[in-house]
Coordinates of C-alpha atoms in Angstrom, one line a residue:
Chain P
A833 CA 94.0 148.8 67.4
Q834 CA 94.2 145.9 69.6
S835 CA 96.5 142.5 69.4
V836 CA 96.1 139.3 70.8
T837 CA 99.4 136.2 70.9
Q838 CA 98.5 133.1 72.4
L839 CA 101.3 131.5 73.2
D840 CA 101.0 127.8 71.9
S841 CA 100.4 126.8 68.8
Q842 CA 99.9 123.6 70.2
V843 CA 99.1 121.9 73.8
P844 CA 98.6 117.5 74.2
V845 CA 97.6 116.7 77.3
F846 CA 96.7 113.4 79.0
E847 CA 92.5 113.2 79.9
E848 CA 91.8 114.0 83.5
A849 CA 94.7 116.2 84.1
P850 CA 94.5 120.1 83.9
V851 CA 95.2 122.5 81.4
E852 CA 95.9 126.4 80.7
L853 CA 96.4 128.1 77.3
R854 CA 97.1 131.1 77.4
C855 CA 96.2 134.2 76.3
N856 CA 98.1 137.9 75.5
Y857 CA 96.6 141.6 74.9
S858 CA 97.9 144.6 73.8
S859 CA 96.7 147.3 76.7
S860 CA 93.8 149.9 76.0
V861 CA 92.0 151.3 78.6
S862 CA 89.1 149.6 79.1
V863 CA 89.0 146.0 77.0
Y864 CA 86.3 143.2 76.2
L865 CA 87.6 139.4 76.3
F866 CA 86.7 136.6 75.0
W867 CA 87.9 132.6 74.4
Y868 CA 86.1 131.1 71.5
V869 CA 86.0 127.6 70.2
Q870 CA 86.1 125.2 67.0
Y871 CA 85.1 121.7 66.8
P872 CA 86.2 120.4 63.3
N873 CA 84.2 120.8 60.2
Q874 CA 82.5 123.3 62.7
G875 CA 82.5 127.3 63.0
L876 CA 83.8 129.1 66.5
Q877 CA 81.7 129.0 69.7
L878 CA 82.0 131.0 72.4
L879 CA 83.0 129.7 75.3
L880 CA 83.0 132.6 77.6
K881 CA 82.9 136.6 77.8
Y882 CA 84.6 139.4 80.0
L883 CA 82.7 142.4 79.7
S884 CA 82.9 143.9 83.4
G885 CA 83.2 142.9 86.9
S886 CA 84.1 139.7 88.3
T887 CA 87.4 138.9 86.8
L888 CA 86.6 135.1 87.1
V889 CA 84.1 134.1 84.5
E890 CA 83.4 130.4 83.9
S891 CA 81.7 127.9 81.3
I892 CA 79.1 125.4 81.8
N893 CA 81.7 123.2 80.8
G894 CA 84.3 123.7 83.1
F895 CA 86.2 126.0 81.7
E896 CA 87.4 129.2 83.1
A897 CA 89.4 132.1 82.2
E898 CA 91.0 134.9 84.9
F899 CA 91.1 138.5 83.3
N900 CA 94.6 139.8 85.1
K901 CA 95.0 143.8 83.7
S902 CA 98.4 144.0 85.2
Q903 CA 99.5 141.2 82.8
T904 CA 97.0 141.7 80.1
S905 CA 96.2 138.4 80.1
F906 CA 93.0 136.2 79.8
H907 CA 94.3 132.7 80.5
L908 CA 91.8 129.8 80.1
R909 CA 92.1 126.9 82.6
K910 CA 90.3 123.6 82.9
P911 CA 91.4 121.2 85.7
S912 CA 89.7 118.1 84.6
V913 CA 90.1 117.5 80.6
H914 CA 87.8 115.1 79.0
I915 CA 88.9 113.3 74.9
S916 CA 85.4 115.6 73.7
D917 CA 88.2 119.3 74.9
T918 CA 89.3 118.2 71.7
A919 CA 89.6 121.2 69.3
E920 CA 90.9 124.3 68.8
Y921 CA 90.6 127.3 71.1
F922 CA 90.6 131.2 69.8
C923 CA 91.4 133.9 72.3
A924 CA 90.1 137.5 71.0
A925 CA 90.0 140.4 72.2
S926 CA 88.0 144.1 71.3
G927 CA 88.3 147.8 72.9
A928 CA 85.7 149.3 73.9
G929 CA 83.7 151.9 71.7
S930 CA 85.3 149.7 69.0
Y931 CA 84.0 146.9 66.5
Q932 CA 87.0 145.7 65.7
L933 CA 87.3 141.9 67.6
T934 CA 90.8 140.6 67.0
F935 CA 91.4 137.1 67.1
G936 CA 94.6 135.1 68.1
K937 CA 95.9 132.4 65.7
G938 CA 94.7 129.1 67.7
T939 CA 95.6 126.8 69.8
K940 CA 95.7 123.2 69.1
L941 CA 94.1 121.1 72.6
S942 CA 94.4 117.5 72.1
V943 CA 93.6 115.2 74.7
I944 CA 95.3 112.4 74.8
P945 CA 93.4 108.9 76.1
Chain T
E1312 CA 66.6 125.7 61.7
T1313 CA 67.9 128.2 64.6
G1314 CA 72.1 130.1 64.3
V1315 CA 73.5 130.7 61.9
T1316 CA 73.8 129.1 58.6
Q1317 CA 76.1 129.3 55.7
T1318 CA 75.8 126.8 52.0
P1319 CA 77.1 125.6 50.3
R1320 CA 79.8 123.8 52.8
H1321 CA 82.4 123.3 50.5
L1322 CA 83.1 124.3 46.9
V1323 CA 85.7 124.2 44.2
M1324 CA 86.4 127.1 41.4
G1325 CA 88.4 127.3 38.9
M1326 CA 90.0 131.0 39.2
T1327 CA 87.7 131.9 35.9
N1328 CA 84.6 131.1 37.8
K1329 CA 82.3 133.2 39.6
K1330 CA 80.2 131.7 42.2
S1331 CA 78.5 132.8 45.2
L1332 CA 78.7 132.1 49.2
K1333 CA 75.7 132.2 51.2
C1334 CA 74.6 132.6 54.5
E1335 CA 71.5 132.8 57.0
Q1336 CA 70.2 133.7 60.5
H1337 CA 67.4 133.1 62.0
L1338 CA 68.7 134.6 65.5
G1339 CA 66.8 138.6 64.7
H1340 CA 70.8 139.6 65.2
N1341 CA 71.0 143.4 63.8
A1342 CA 74.7 142.3 62.7
M1343 CA 76.5 140.6 60.1
Y1344 CA 80.2 139.6 59.7
W1345 CA 82.0 137.5 56.4
Y1346 CA 86.2 136.2 57.8
K1347 CA 88.2 134.5 55.7
Q1348 CA 89.7 131.7 58.4
S1349 CA 93.9 130.2 56.9
A1350 CA 95.8 127.8 57.9
K1351 CA 98.5 128.9 60.9
K1352 CA 96.4 132.5 60.5
P1353 CA 94.5 134.6 62.9
L1354 CA 90.9 135.4 61.6
E1355 CA 90.5 138.1 59.1
L1356 CA 87.5 140.6 59.2
M1357 CA 86.7 141.0 56.4
F1358 CA 82.9 142.9 55.9
V1359 CA 80.8 143.9 58.3
Y1360 CA 77.2 145.0 57.8
S1361 CA 75.1 146.2 60.4
L1362 CA 71.7 146.4 59.7
E1363 CA 71.8 146.0 55.9
E1364 CA 74.4 148.7 55.6
R1365 CA 78.2 148.1 55.0
V1366 CA 79.9 149.5 58.2
E1367 CA 83.4 148.0 57.3
N1368 CA 85.6 146.6 54.2
N1369 CA 88.8 145.5 55.1
S1370 CA 91.0 146.3 52.4
V1371 CA 89.8 143.3 50.7
P1372 CA 90.2 142.7 46.9
S1373 CA 87.1 143.9 44.8
R1374 CA 87.1 139.8 42.9
F1375 CA 84.7 139.4 46.5
S1376 CA 81.5 141.7 46.3
P1377 CA 79.5 141.2 49.9
E1378 CA 75.5 141.8 49.5
C1379 CA 73.0 141.9 52.5
P1380 CA 69.4 141.8 51.3
N1381 CA 67.9 142.0 54.9
S1382 CA 69.2 141.4 58.2
S1383 CA 69.0 137.2 58.1
H1384 CA 70.1 136.7 54.6
L1385 CA 74.6 137.4 53.5
F1386 CA 75.6 136.9 50.4
L1387 CA 79.6 137.0 49.1
H1388 CA 80.2 136.7 45.4
L1389 CA 83.4 135.6 44.4
H1390 CA 84.9 136.2 40.4
T1391 CA 88.0 135.6 39.3
L1392 CA 89.5 134.4 42.8
Q1393 CA 93.1 133.5 43.0
P1394 CA 95.2 129.8 44.2
E1395 CA 95.4 131.8 48.0
D1396 CA 92.1 133.0 48.1
S1397 CA 91.7 129.0 49.4
A1398 CA 90.6 129.1 52.9
L1399 CA 87.1 128.6 55.4
Y1400 CA 84.6 131.5 54.9
L1401 CA 83.1 131.6 57.7
C1402 CA 80.1 134.1 58.8
A1403 CA 78.7 135.4 61.6
S1404 CA 76.5 137.0 63.0
S1405 CA 75.3 139.5 66.7
Q1406 CA 72.7 141.1 68.4
D1407 CA 74.7 144.7 67.6
R1408 CA 78.2 145.7 66.1
G1409 CA 78.9 146.7 69.9
S1410 CA 82.4 145.0 70.8
W1411 CA 80.8 143.6 73.4
S1412 CA 77.8 141.1 71.6
P1413 CA 79.5 138.1 71.0
L1414 CA 79.9 136.7 67.4
H1415 CA 77.9 133.5 66.2
F1416 CA 79.6 131.5 63.9
G1417 CA 78.3 128.9 60.9
N1418 CA 80.2 126.0 60.1
G1419 CA 81.3 127.4 57.2
T1420 CA 82.5 127.7 53.4
R1421 CA 85.7 125.4 52.6
L1422 CA 86.8 127.2 49.7
T1423 CA 89.2 125.6 46.6
V1424 CA 90.0 127.3 44.1
T1425 CA 92.0 125.5 41.5

C-alpha cells in the first residue's frame, strides 16, 4: 500500500505571495496522484490529478502540481494566493491495480490579508 | 439536486443510542465509500461498495454497520459507540472503484458521542 507524507501541517502566507505545499509518496511502479481541497464545514473537492502523460498538471483556479518520479514528490504550487484559497489541502496516492486511495494528514493553508 | 448529499449534518448521540447516517449521490456513479476524518489523522477508509456489493471493510468495529440498498444510497448504522468514535464521517462516490477514478465527497456528518 502507498504511504503519503505532507511535510507541513500548517502554512501561513501573505495574500498575493507564492506558495508550495509539499507531498511525498512511497515509491511504486505506477502511481496515481491527487490533490483535494477542503473548505471549512465542507467535504473534500478534487483540485487536480495526475494519472499519466505530462508531469505538470493544472487546476482551473491557478494551482499546479508536478509529478517528480525520481524524488517521489507531487508538490502543489500557486504563484499568487488569494484569501479564498484558505483551506486544508490533502495529497492522496494510489497504486495502479489498487482501489485503495491513501491520504496524507493534510496541510492547512492560511492566507493573511 | 446534484452531487453527494449527506444527512444529518450534525449528530449528537449517547453511547447506548442507535442512529443512522444517510448518503445519496446523484452522479450516476457505481462505487460509494465511507471515510472517517479525525483531527490530525489521515482520512481512514471504512467501507467500499461497488455496484451495491461490499468490496472492502478496513477492520472497522462491528458497532458500525453499512448498508447499500442501491447504487445511489448508502447508510451507516451506528450502535453502542464510544467517545473516540466522535469524528467527521464523509461519504464519497466515484464512477468506478478503480484507483484512477476521482472521489466526489459529501459535506459530511459531524458526529459527537457523549
